[in-house]
C-alpha cells in the first residue's frame, strides 16, 4: 500500500521539481481488542513520525467501519503510540533507522498502543515523618503508615485537610513499616499493620472525619510470629473472614485467618477514664499496663500457616529441642503478596529467589526462579484478565533494575528485564489495576516512572513534584520513594517516602485497552 506524506506534499508546491521523500515498508500490529488492521506492508515516507502513523491507523480503522460520516456510527480518531523492538518511537522513522543502523529496504514492524497523557501532579500533604507505605485501594481515601508509629487516612479530594490519625501501637516509638485496609464500612474501619519490632496487628478504629489529634484504638488483635522487622503486609477479605499476610526480615511468611467484621478480642483493655491508675514507664518510654489492664491482656494469635522463603540454617525441630527460634540464613529479608485473591502467594527476597506458593494446597511451593539480584519490591501482575491467565510477578532490585517473571515459562531468566530502570535502587512497584501492561516504579533517586512492559527500553513517563513542593523537603537528600499505589480506577497514582509527603498524580484514560 503506497501512502503519501501529507505534510511533505503540502510543502512542495505545484511543479516545484523537488522530489518527494523516500519511502519504506512498515507492518503494523496491536494487542488492542477490535483494533487490528491488515498485517500487510504499508509504504510510508521515512519522514513520518508518531502523529502521521497514528493518522494512518485511524484512517484504516475508519475505512474498515465503512467510512461513516454521520450519526452515531461516525469513527472517532484515537491517538496511538508506536513501539519498535521494545522501544517507544519518539523520532521520525528515518532518524530511528540511522540511530540503529538499519536499512529502509526491509519492512519495519511497529506495535501500536493507545496513547495516554502523563499523570500530572495534583496535590501533596506533608506529615511528621517518613511515609513507609501507601494503600489507595479504597475509593476516595488513602491509608499511610509512617516511621512515627502512626497511620493516617487522607481524603484524596481534599488531601491537604487534616487526616484521621491513629497510633496503632502501645509502644509509641516503634516505627510502622506497612499498613493495609481490611474493611471500610460504616463508622468503624479495620486495618492491619506491621512494625519494626516484628509485630503484626489488626486494628478496629473509628472513622472520625477531620480529626486533628491521634484517635484512640477501639479494638486490637496482635498477631505474633516474626522475630525481626516486618517487611510487607497484605490483606484479602472473603465473606466474614479476612486473610492477613506478612513477610519479615527473618525469612519467613506468615498467614492468618481473622474475623473480617465480627468482634475481635482486645489485646489490652482500656482503663476507666475516671479511675485513677498507677503506671510505670517501660524501657522504651511506653506506659506499661496497670494491674487491672494486665489481667485482661489476651494471648497473641498464632498464624495458621508459616512459609519459609529462606530455609532456616537451624531447623524447627532442632530449634525446639534447644528452646530457641529457627535461625534464618543470611540476607533473609523477604517480601510477599497475595494473588488470585488469597489462593496464591508470591515471595521474593535478598537471596534473589522469586517463589510461587499454593495456599489452597497447604502452602506448597509450586515453582521458583533464581537470580543474583537483591529484591526490594514485589507486585503481581493484575490487570483486566483473570489472574490465572497470567501467573506473572514483577520485582525491583538493589542494582537499579526491574524484572518481570512469567511462571508459565520454565526458563529461569526474567521474561522482561529492565536494566538501569532508575539511577538508584528500585524500592517500590505497583502494577496497574486494569491494565496488565502498565506499572509504576519508585526508587531511592526520588523518581517515579510509569512503564509499559511492551516497551521495556524506555519508560512512558517520568513524574516529578513542582519545584515549590520539592524545595520544602527537610534535607536535600530526603527523597527516597518508599510507598506507591494506584487508585482502583487506575487514574491516580499516590506516592510517599523520605520527603514526608503524600503526593497524588492525576491522569486520564490510563490503562484503557479499547478504542
Short mmCIF file of C-alpha atoms in Angstrom, two decimals:
data_model
loop_
_atom_site.label_atom_id
_atom_site.label_comp_id
_atom_site.label_asym_id
_atom_site.label_seq_id
_atom_site.Cartn_x
_atom_site.Cartn_y
_atom_site.Cartn_z
CA UNK A 1 0.00 0.00 0.00
CA UNK A 2 1.51 3.31 -1.11
CA UNK A 3 0.90 6.35 1.09
CA UNK A 4 1.94 9.96 0.78
CA UNK A 5 3.32 12.30 3.39
CA UNK A 6 0.62 14.95 3.59
CA UNK A 7 2.88 17.44 5.30
CA UNK A 8 5.73 16.95 2.83
CA UNK A 9 3.43 17.11 -0.18
CA UNK A 10 1.92 20.38 1.00
CA UNK A 11 5.34 21.94 1.37
CA UNK A 12 6.47 21.12 -2.15
CA UNK A 13 4.06 23.30 -4.10
CA UNK A 14 2.90 22.67 -7.66
CA UNK A 15 5.64 21.96 -10.17
CA UNK A 16 8.49 22.83 -7.80
CA UNK A 17 10.54 19.95 -9.08
CA UNK A 18 11.53 18.95 -5.54
CA UNK A 19 11.50 15.16 -5.18
CA UNK A 20 9.21 13.54 -2.63
CA UNK A 21 10.83 11.98 0.43
CA UNK A 22 11.95 8.37 0.25
CA UNK A 23 9.54 5.71 1.37
CA UNK A 24 9.93 2.49 3.32
CA UNK A 25 7.72 -0.51 4.12
CA UNK A 26 6.25 -0.97 7.59
CA UNK A 27 3.95 -3.55 9.15
CA UNK A 28 1.52 -2.65 11.94
CA UNK A 29 0.14 -4.90 14.67
CA UNK A 30 -1.61 -4.43 18.01
CA UNK A 31 -2.95 -6.32 21.02
CA UNK A 32 -5.82 -3.85 21.44
CA UNK A 33 -9.13 -5.72 21.10
CA UNK A 34 -11.02 -4.90 17.90
CA UNK A 35 -8.33 -2.55 16.60
CA UNK A 36 -6.29 -4.73 14.26
CA UNK A 37 -5.69 -3.61 10.70
CA UNK A 38 -4.49 -5.78 7.78
CA UNK A 39 -0.98 -7.06 8.50
CA UNK A 40 0.47 -6.07 5.12
CA UNK A 41 3.37 -3.81 4.14
CA UNK A 42 2.45 -0.10 4.08
CA UNK A 43 4.78 2.14 2.06
CA UNK A 44 5.19 5.35 4.05
CA UNK A 45 7.61 8.29 3.86
CA UNK A 46 10.70 7.91 6.06
CA UNK A 47 9.99 11.39 7.48
CA UNK A 48 6.85 10.22 9.20
CA UNK A 49 6.60 10.44 12.99
CA UNK A 50 4.14 9.20 15.58
CA UNK A 51 1.38 11.63 14.60
CA UNK A 52 1.36 10.65 10.91
CA UNK A 53 1.49 6.95 11.78
CA UNK A 54 -1.42 7.44 14.19
CA UNK A 55 -3.40 9.14 11.42
CA UNK A 56 -2.70 6.19 9.12
CA UNK A 57 -4.03 3.65 11.64
CA UNK A 58 -7.14 5.74 12.28
CA UNK A 59 -7.86 6.08 8.56
CA UNK A 60 -7.61 2.32 8.03
CA UNK A 61 -9.83 1.65 11.06
CA UNK A 62 -12.38 4.21 9.82
CA UNK A 63 -12.38 2.61 6.36
CA UNK A 64 -12.99 -0.79 7.95
CA UNK A 65 -16.14 0.66 9.52
CA UNK A 66 -17.41 1.82 6.13
CA UNK A 67 -16.22 5.44 6.44
CA UNK A 68 -19.47 6.58 8.04
CA UNK A 69 -19.57 10.32 8.37
CA UNK A 70 -22.93 10.89 10.01
CA UNK A 71 -24.79 9.68 13.08
CA UNK A 72 -23.55 7.59 15.98
CA UNK A 73 -21.54 5.31 13.67
CA UNK A 74 -19.02 8.03 12.86
CA UNK A 75 -15.50 6.88 13.68
CA UNK A 76 -13.69 8.97 16.28
CA UNK A 77 -9.92 9.19 15.94
CA UNK A 78 -7.78 7.91 18.79
CA UNK A 79 -4.12 8.86 19.37
CA UNK A 80 -1.69 5.94 19.23
CA UNK A 81 1.89 5.38 20.33
CA UNK A 82 4.24 3.05 18.48
CA UNK A 83 6.76 0.53 19.79
CA UNK A 84 9.72 -0.68 17.72
CA UNK A 85 11.87 -3.50 19.11
CA UNK A 86 10.75 -2.79 22.68
CA UNK A 87 11.28 0.96 22.40
CA UNK A 88 8.80 3.79 22.01
CA UNK A 89 9.15 5.66 18.75
CA UNK A 90 9.96 9.26 19.74
CA UNK A 91 11.51 10.43 16.44
CA UNK A 92 10.97 10.01 12.70
CA UNK A 93 11.39 6.64 11.03
CA UNK A 94 14.45 7.97 9.23
CA UNK A 95 16.08 9.04 12.49
CA UNK A 96 15.29 5.68 14.08
CA UNK A 97 16.92 3.80 11.20
CA UNK A 98 20.03 6.00 11.43
CA UNK A 99 20.32 5.55 15.20
CA UNK A 100 20.07 1.75 14.96
CA UNK A 101 21.98 1.24 11.72
CA UNK A 102 19.04 -0.35 9.94
CA UNK A 103 18.06 -0.18 6.28
CA UNK A 104 14.88 1.28 4.82
CA UNK A 105 14.60 -1.63 2.42
CA UNK A 106 13.27 -4.25 4.83
CA UNK A 107 9.85 -3.89 6.44
CA UNK A 108 9.94 -2.45 9.94
CA UNK A 109 7.40 -3.92 12.38
CA UNK A 110 5.64 -1.48 14.71
CA UNK A 111 3.19 -2.28 17.50
CA UNK A 112 0.64 0.43 18.19
CA UNK A 113 -0.89 1.04 21.62
CA UNK A 114 -3.35 3.61 22.83
CA UNK A 115 -1.56 6.83 23.77
CA UNK A 116 -2.24 8.46 27.14
CA UNK A 117 -1.18 11.73 28.65
CA UNK A 118 1.25 11.53 31.59
CA UNK A 119 -0.29 11.83 35.05
CA UNK A 120 0.07 15.40 36.29
CA UNK A 121 0.95 16.40 39.85
CA UNK A 122 -2.28 17.26 41.64
CA UNK A 123 -1.53 17.84 45.32
CA UNK A 124 0.68 16.87 48.25
CA UNK A 125 0.21 16.61 52.01
CA UNK A 126 3.07 16.76 54.47
CA UNK A 127 3.29 14.66 57.63
CA UNK A 128 5.72 14.47 60.54
CA UNK A 129 7.87 11.52 59.47
CA UNK A 130 8.76 9.26 56.56
CA UNK A 131 5.89 7.57 54.70
CA UNK A 132 6.72 3.86 54.77
CA UNK A 133 3.73 2.51 52.81
CA UNK A 134 0.71 3.61 50.76
CA UNK A 135 -2.65 1.86 50.33
CA UNK A 136 -5.03 3.58 47.89
CA UNK A 137 -7.30 0.59 47.17
CA UNK A 138 -10.32 2.16 48.89
CA UNK A 139 -12.23 4.69 46.76
CA UNK A 140 -11.68 8.31 47.76
CA UNK A 141 -9.16 7.73 50.58
CA UNK A 142 -5.55 6.73 51.04
CA UNK A 143 -4.02 4.95 54.04
CA UNK A 144 -0.40 5.55 55.01
CA UNK A 145 1.98 4.03 57.53
CA UNK A 146 4.75 6.14 58.98
CA UNK A 147 8.00 5.80 60.87
CA UNK A 148 6.49 7.90 63.67
CA UNK A 149 4.32 4.88 64.59
CA UNK A 150 1.08 6.32 63.24
CA UNK A 151 -1.31 5.53 60.42
CA UNK A 152 -3.16 8.29 58.61
CA UNK A 153 -6.23 8.31 56.40
CA UNK A 154 -6.35 11.11 53.81
CA UNK A 155 -9.25 12.32 51.70
CA UNK A 156 -7.94 12.18 48.13
CA UNK A 157 -10.23 15.02 47.03
CA UNK A 158 -9.10 17.21 49.95
CA UNK A 159 -5.57 16.00 50.51
CA UNK A 160 -4.36 18.99 52.49
CA UNK A 161 -7.21 18.76 55.00
CA UNK A 162 -6.41 17.21 58.38
CA UNK A 163 -6.18 13.41 58.08
CA UNK A 164 -7.61 10.88 60.50
CA UNK A 165 -4.59 9.89 62.58
CA UNK A 166 -4.24 6.69 64.62
CA UNK A 167 -1.48 5.34 66.82
CA UNK A 168 -1.88 1.55 66.49
CA UNK A 169 0.85 0.66 68.94
CA UNK A 170 1.18 0.91 72.69
CA UNK A 171 4.91 1.38 72.26
CA UNK A 172 4.66 4.70 70.50
CA UNK A 173 8.31 4.78 69.48
CA UNK A 174 8.04 1.68 67.25
CA UNK A 175 8.07 2.55 63.55
CA UNK A 176 5.40 1.13 61.27
CA UNK A 177 6.66 -0.46 58.06
CA UNK A 178 3.33 -1.26 56.40
CA UNK A 179 -0.43 -0.70 56.67
CA UNK A 180 -3.24 -2.24 54.61
CA UNK A 181 -7.02 -1.96 54.69
CA UNK A 182 -9.09 -4.89 55.87
CA UNK A 183 -12.50 -3.26 55.84
CA UNK A 184 -14.00 0.20 55.48
CA UNK A 185 -17.71 0.35 56.24
CA UNK A 186 -19.99 2.39 58.45
CA UNK A 187 -18.43 4.23 61.35
CA UNK A 188 -15.67 1.68 62.00
CA UNK A 189 -12.56 0.95 59.93
CA UNK A 190 -10.37 -2.15 60.14
CA UNK A 191 -6.76 -2.27 59.07
CA UNK A 192 -3.61 -4.35 59.54
CA UNK A 193 -0.13 -3.04 60.29
CA UNK A 194 3.41 -4.35 60.51
CA UNK A 195 6.18 -2.76 62.54
CA UNK A 196 9.91 -2.71 63.10
CA UNK A 197 9.57 -4.79 66.29
CA UNK A 198 8.10 -7.71 64.32
CA UNK A 199 4.51 -7.18 65.46
CA UNK A 200 1.60 -7.69 63.08
CA UNK A 201 -1.69 -6.29 64.34
CA UNK A 202 -5.31 -5.89 63.25
CA UNK A 203 -6.89 -2.67 64.44
CA UNK A 204 -10.50 -1.59 64.62
CA UNK A 205 -10.68 2.19 64.69
CA UNK A 206 -13.50 4.75 64.50
CA UNK A 207 -13.92 6.82 61.35
CA UNK A 208 -13.74 10.40 62.62
CA UNK A 209 -13.61 12.96 59.79
CA UNK A 210 -11.40 15.96 60.37
CA UNK A 211 -9.61 14.54 63.41
CA UNK A 212 -6.81 16.86 64.46
CA UNK A 213 -5.14 14.57 67.02
CA UNK A 214 -4.44 10.84 67.35
CA UNK A 215 -7.65 8.82 67.79
CA UNK A 216 -7.83 6.05 70.40
CA UNK A 217 -7.96 2.49 69.11
CA UNK A 218 -11.33 0.76 69.60
CA UNK A 219 -10.12 -2.84 69.46
CA UNK A 220 -6.93 -4.61 68.53
CA UNK A 221 -5.62 -8.09 67.86
CA UNK A 222 -1.91 -8.85 67.97
CA UNK A 223 -0.58 -11.45 65.53
CA UNK A 224 2.77 -12.65 66.82
CA UNK A 225 5.28 -14.61 64.79
CA UNK A 226 8.19 -12.62 63.35
CA UNK A 227 11.44 -12.26 65.28
CA UNK A 228 12.66 -9.41 63.05
CA UNK A 229 11.10 -6.33 61.43
CA UNK A 230 8.07 -6.86 59.22
CA UNK A 231 8.86 -6.06 55.57
CA UNK A 232 5.40 -6.17 53.99
CA UNK A 233 1.74 -6.66 54.86
CA UNK A 234 -1.03 -7.76 52.50
CA UNK A 235 -4.72 -8.43 53.15
CA UNK A 236 -7.72 -10.01 51.47
CA UNK A 237 -11.36 -10.16 52.64
CA UNK A 238 -13.61 -13.06 51.71
CA UNK A 239 -17.07 -13.16 53.24
CA UNK A 240 -16.93 -12.88 57.00
CA UNK A 241 -13.26 -13.84 57.17
CA UNK A 242 -10.12 -11.98 56.23
CA UNK A 243 -6.61 -13.16 55.41
CA UNK A 244 -3.57 -11.25 56.64
CA UNK A 245 -0.19 -11.97 55.05
CA UNK A 246 3.13 -10.79 56.43
CA UNK A 247 6.76 -11.23 55.46
CA UNK A 248 9.74 -10.29 57.57
CA UNK A 249 13.47 -9.89 57.82
CA UNK A 250 13.59 -13.34 59.43
CA UNK A 251 12.99 -15.01 56.05
CA UNK A 252 9.50 -16.26 56.92
CA UNK A 253 5.99 -15.59 55.62
CA UNK A 254 3.02 -15.85 57.97
CA UNK A 255 -0.66 -16.19 57.07
CA UNK A 256 -3.52 -15.52 59.48
CA UNK A 257 -7.29 -16.00 59.18
CA UNK A 258 -9.05 -13.33 61.25
CA UNK A 259 -12.67 -12.16 61.55
CA UNK A 260 -13.45 -9.51 58.95
CA UNK A 261 -16.38 -7.85 60.72
CA UNK A 262 -17.11 -9.94 63.83
CA UNK A 263 -15.91 -8.54 67.17
CA UNK A 264 -12.23 -9.17 67.73
CA UNK A 265 -10.56 -9.67 71.06
CA UNK A 266 -8.85 -6.70 72.65
CA UNK A 267 -5.14 -7.10 73.19
CA UNK A 268 -5.30 -4.62 76.03
CA UNK A 269 -8.47 -3.30 77.66
CA UNK A 270 -8.58 0.46 78.23
CA UNK A 271 -8.85 1.57 81.83
CA UNK A 272 -11.87 3.57 83.01
CA UNK A 273 -11.24 7.22 82.26
CA UNK A 274 -12.31 8.28 85.74
CA UNK A 275 -10.44 5.60 87.67
CA UNK A 276 -7.01 6.56 88.98
CA UNK A 277 -4.31 4.07 87.99
CA UNK A 278 -0.61 3.86 88.58
CA UNK A 279 1.54 3.09 85.60
CA UNK A 280 5.24 2.60 85.22
CA UNK A 281 7.36 3.51 82.26
CA UNK A 282 8.79 0.68 80.21
CA UNK A 283 12.34 0.59 78.99
CA UNK A 284 11.32 2.20 75.67
CA UNK A 285 9.32 5.02 77.23
CA UNK A 286 5.87 3.48 76.73
CA UNK A 287 3.49 3.18 79.63
CA UNK A 288 3.21 -0.36 80.97
CA UNK A 289 -0.34 -1.58 81.65
CA UNK A 290 -1.75 -1.30 85.14
CA UNK A 291 -2.52 -4.44 87.13
CA UNK A 292 -6.19 -4.26 86.10
CA UNK A 293 -5.22 -3.87 82.46
CA UNK A 294 -2.63 -6.63 82.55
CA UNK A 295 -5.21 -9.15 83.69
CA UNK A 296 -7.25 -8.59 80.53
CA UNK A 297 -4.40 -8.92 78.04
CA UNK A 298 -5.27 -11.64 75.52
CA UNK A 299 -2.60 -14.06 74.25
CA UNK A 300 -1.32 -13.16 70.76
CA UNK A 301 -2.90 -15.09 67.91
CA UNK A 302 -0.64 -17.62 66.18
CA UNK A 303 -0.52 -17.83 62.38
CA UNK A 304 -2.50 -20.52 60.57
CA UNK A 305 0.35 -21.09 58.11
CA UNK A 306 4.09 -20.33 58.08
CA UNK A 307 6.20 -20.48 54.91
CA UNK A 308 9.99 -20.29 54.79
CA UNK A 309 11.17 -18.24 51.85
CA UNK A 310 14.68 -18.59 53.25
CA UNK A 311 15.33 -22.07 54.64
CA UNK A 312 16.48 -21.79 58.25
CA UNK A 313 20.05 -22.88 58.98
CA UNK A 314 18.80 -24.19 62.32
CA UNK A 315 15.78 -26.41 61.68
CA UNK A 316 12.50 -26.15 63.52
CA UNK A 317 12.97 -29.47 65.34
CA UNK A 318 16.50 -28.60 66.44
CA UNK A 319 15.37 -25.14 67.50
CA UNK A 320 12.52 -26.64 69.51
CA UNK A 321 14.92 -29.00 71.24
CA UNK A 322 17.16 -26.08 72.15
CA UNK A 323 14.22 -23.89 73.11
CA UNK A 324 15.05 -21.25 70.50
CA UNK A 325 13.54 -20.00 67.26
CA UNK A 326 14.72 -21.36 63.88
CA UNK A 327 17.66 -19.35 62.58
CA UNK A 328 17.23 -17.88 59.08
CA UNK A 329 20.04 -17.81 56.57
CA UNK A 330 21.99 -14.72 55.60
CA UNK A 331 20.24 -11.94 53.65
CA UNK A 332 16.84 -13.13 54.84
CA UNK A 333 14.73 -10.03 54.22
CA UNK A 334 11.59 -11.25 52.44
CA UNK A 335 8.64 -9.66 50.61
CA UNK A 336 5.27 -11.32 49.98
CA UNK A 337 1.98 -10.55 48.24
CA UNK A 338 -1.37 -12.23 47.64
CA UNK A 339 -2.59 -13.17 44.16
CA UNK A 340 -5.79 -14.82 42.89
CA UNK A 341 -7.48 -13.42 45.96
CA UNK A 342 -5.65 -15.25 48.72
CA UNK A 343 -5.17 -18.56 46.91
CA UNK A 344 -1.63 -17.84 45.73
CA UNK A 345 1.31 -16.12 47.40
CA UNK A 346 4.34 -14.58 45.71
CA UNK A 347 7.56 -14.04 47.60
CA UNK A 348 10.97 -12.58 46.84
CA UNK A 349 13.90 -11.55 48.93
CA UNK A 350 17.51 -10.62 49.34
CA UNK A 351 18.51 -14.16 48.40
CA UNK A 352 17.49 -13.48 44.77
CA UNK A 353 14.76 -16.14 44.71
CA UNK A 354 11.22 -15.48 43.44
CA UNK A 355 8.72 -18.10 44.60
CA UNK A 356 5.10 -19.03 43.97
CA UNK A 357 3.15 -20.77 46.78
CA UNK A 358 -0.19 -22.58 46.52
CA UNK A 359 -2.23 -21.68 49.61
CA UNK A 360 -5.15 -23.99 48.81
CA UNK A 361 -2.75 -26.94 48.68
CA UNK A 362 -1.47 -26.11 52.16
CA UNK A 363 1.36 -23.74 51.30
CA UNK A 364 3.06 -25.98 48.74
CA UNK A 365 5.91 -24.35 46.81
CA UNK A 366 4.65 -24.54 43.21
CA UNK A 367 7.70 -23.18 41.44
CA UNK A 368 10.53 -20.71 41.79
CA UNK A 369 13.04 -18.74 39.77
CA UNK A 370 16.51 -17.82 40.93
CA UNK A 371 18.63 -14.77 40.19
CA UNK A 372 21.55 -12.92 41.72
CA UNK A 373 19.50 -9.76 42.27
CA UNK A 374 18.52 -8.44 45.70
CA UNK A 375 14.77 -7.73 45.60
CA UNK A 376 13.44 -4.60 47.32
CA UNK A 377 9.95 -4.51 45.77
CA UNK A 378 7.41 -7.08 44.62
CA UNK A 379 3.98 -6.95 42.99
CA UNK A 380 1.97 -9.46 40.92
CA UNK A 381 0.63 -8.53 37.50
CA UNK A 382 -3.09 -7.87 37.76
CA UNK A 383 -4.96 -6.03 35.02
CA UNK A 384 -8.25 -6.86 33.37
CA UNK A 385 -7.54 -10.52 32.65
CA UNK A 386 -8.23 -13.37 35.10
CA UNK A 387 -5.32 -13.88 37.45
CA UNK A 388 -4.99 -17.50 36.39
CA UNK A 389 -4.33 -16.34 32.83
CA UNK A 390 -1.10 -14.58 33.71
CA UNK A 391 0.93 -16.03 36.62
CA UNK A 392 3.40 -13.17 36.43
CA UNK A 393 5.14 -11.09 39.05
CA UNK A 394 7.40 -8.01 38.98
CA UNK A 395 10.39 -7.28 41.18
CA UNK A 396 12.52 -4.19 41.77
CA UNK A 397 16.15 -4.59 42.71
CA UNK A 398 19.10 -3.09 44.54
CA UNK A 399 21.07 -2.87 41.26
CA UNK A 400 18.52 -0.32 39.88
CA UNK A 401 16.81 -2.89 37.63
CA UNK A 402 13.26 -4.23 37.24
CA UNK A 403 12.27 -7.74 36.16
CA UNK A 404 9.05 -9.42 35.04
CA UNK A 405 8.89 -13.16 35.74
CA UNK A 406 6.42 -15.31 33.79
CA UNK A 407 5.80 -18.55 35.68
CA UNK A 408 4.18 -20.17 32.64
CA UNK A 409 7.69 -20.36 31.22
CA UNK A 410 10.11 -22.94 32.57
CA UNK A 411 13.08 -20.68 31.82
CA UNK A 412 14.69 -19.30 34.97
CA UNK A 413 15.56 -15.94 33.45
CA UNK A 414 13.19 -12.99 33.64
CA UNK A 415 10.73 -12.67 30.76
CA UNK A 416 11.38 -8.91 30.69
CA UNK A 417 14.49 -7.35 32.21
CA UNK A 418 14.88 -3.57 32.51
CA UNK A 419 18.45 -2.70 33.40
CA UNK A 420 19.16 0.75 34.90
CA UNK A 421 15.45 1.49 35.19
CA UNK A 422 16.38 4.11 37.77
CA UNK A 423 19.56 5.82 38.93
CA UNK A 424 19.22 4.18 42.37
CA UNK A 425 17.75 1.03 43.96
CA UNK A 426 14.12 0.38 42.95
CA UNK A 427 12.20 0.42 46.23
CA UNK A 428 8.53 0.42 45.15
CA UNK A 429 6.50 -1.22 42.39
CA UNK A 430 2.78 -1.25 41.68
CA UNK A 431 1.14 -2.84 38.65
CA UNK A 432 -1.90 -1.14 37.14
CA UNK A 433 -5.29 -2.38 38.43
CA UNK A 434 -6.97 -2.53 34.99
CA UNK A 435 -4.12 -2.99 32.50
CA UNK A 436 -1.79 -5.99 32.53
CA UNK A 437 0.78 -3.95 30.56
CA UNK A 438 1.26 -0.89 32.77
CA UNK A 439 3.09 -0.47 36.07
CA UNK A 440 4.69 2.27 38.14
CA UNK A 441 8.05 2.25 39.90
CA UNK A 442 9.69 4.39 42.55
CA UNK A 443 13.30 4.43 43.68
CA UNK A 444 15.83 5.85 46.09
CA UNK A 445 16.58 8.53 43.49
CA UNK A 446 13.20 10.10 44.29
CA UNK A 447 11.88 9.48 40.79
CA UNK A 448 8.55 7.88 39.86
CA UNK A 449 8.15 6.30 36.44
CA UNK A 450 5.25 4.76 34.55
CA UNK A 451 6.12 1.85 32.25
CA UNK A 452 4.58 -0.36 29.59
CA UNK A 453 6.06 -3.87 29.59
CA UNK A 454 5.85 -3.87 25.79
CA UNK A 455 8.36 -1.00 25.78
CA UNK A 456 10.95 -2.02 28.40
CA UNK A 457 13.78 0.06 26.98
CA UNK A 458 12.14 3.35 27.85
CA UNK A 459 9.60 4.50 30.45
CA UNK A 460 6.37 6.07 29.22
CA UNK A 461 6.59 8.93 31.72
CA UNK A 462 8.81 10.21 34.50
CA UNK A 463 6.83 12.08 37.16
CA UNK A 464 8.10 14.84 39.40
CA UNK A 465 6.83 17.26 42.02
CA UNK A 466 6.67 21.01 41.37
CA UNK A 467 9.70 22.97 42.49
CA UNK A 468 7.67 24.61 45.26
CA UNK A 469 7.00 21.17 46.81
CA UNK A 470 10.44 19.64 46.30
CA UNK A 471 12.17 22.66 47.82
CA UNK A 472 10.17 22.19 51.01
CA UNK A 473 11.93 18.91 51.79
CA UNK A 474 13.66 18.79 55.18
CA UNK A 475 17.04 17.98 53.58
CA UNK A 476 18.38 17.78 50.09
CA UNK A 477 18.84 14.00 50.36
CA UNK A 478 15.34 13.29 51.71
CA UNK A 479 13.87 11.86 48.54
CA UNK A 480 13.59 8.06 48.64
CA UNK A 481 10.27 6.69 47.39
CA UNK A 482 9.09 4.03 49.85
CA UNK A 483 5.37 3.63 49.06
CA UNK A 484 3.40 3.63 45.81
CA UNK A 485 -0.16 2.67 44.82
CA UNK A 486 -2.83 3.21 42.15
CA UNK A 487 -6.41 4.11 42.97
CA UNK A 488 -8.97 1.39 42.00
CA UNK A 489 -9.81 3.06 38.67
CA UNK A 490 -6.13 3.43 37.80
CA UNK A 491 -6.44 7.15 37.04
CA UNK A 492 -4.47 8.36 40.08
CA UNK A 493 -1.08 7.38 41.44
CA UNK A 494 -0.21 8.06 45.10
CA UNK A 495 3.38 8.09 46.36
CA UNK A 496 5.24 8.77 49.60
CA UNK A 497 8.63 8.33 51.16
CA UNK A 498 11.55 10.03 52.81
CA UNK A 499 10.30 13.50 51.88
CA UNK A 500 7.45 13.07 54.43
CA UNK A 501 4.92 13.87 51.70
CA UNK A 502 1.89 12.06 50.32
CA UNK A 503 1.79 13.09 46.65
CA UNK A 504 -1.03 12.47 44.18
CA UNK A 505 -0.67 12.39 40.39
CA UNK A 506 -3.86 12.59 38.29
CA UNK A 507 -4.25 11.18 34.77
CA UNK A 508 -6.93 10.36 32.22
CA UNK A 509 -7.72 7.10 30.39
CA UNK A 510 -4.61 5.45 31.84
CA UNK A 511 -4.72 1.75 31.09
CA UNK A 512 -7.72 1.95 28.74
CA UNK A 513 -7.34 -1.02 26.40
CA UNK A 514 -10.17 -0.38 23.96
CA UNK A 515 -10.96 2.17 21.23
#
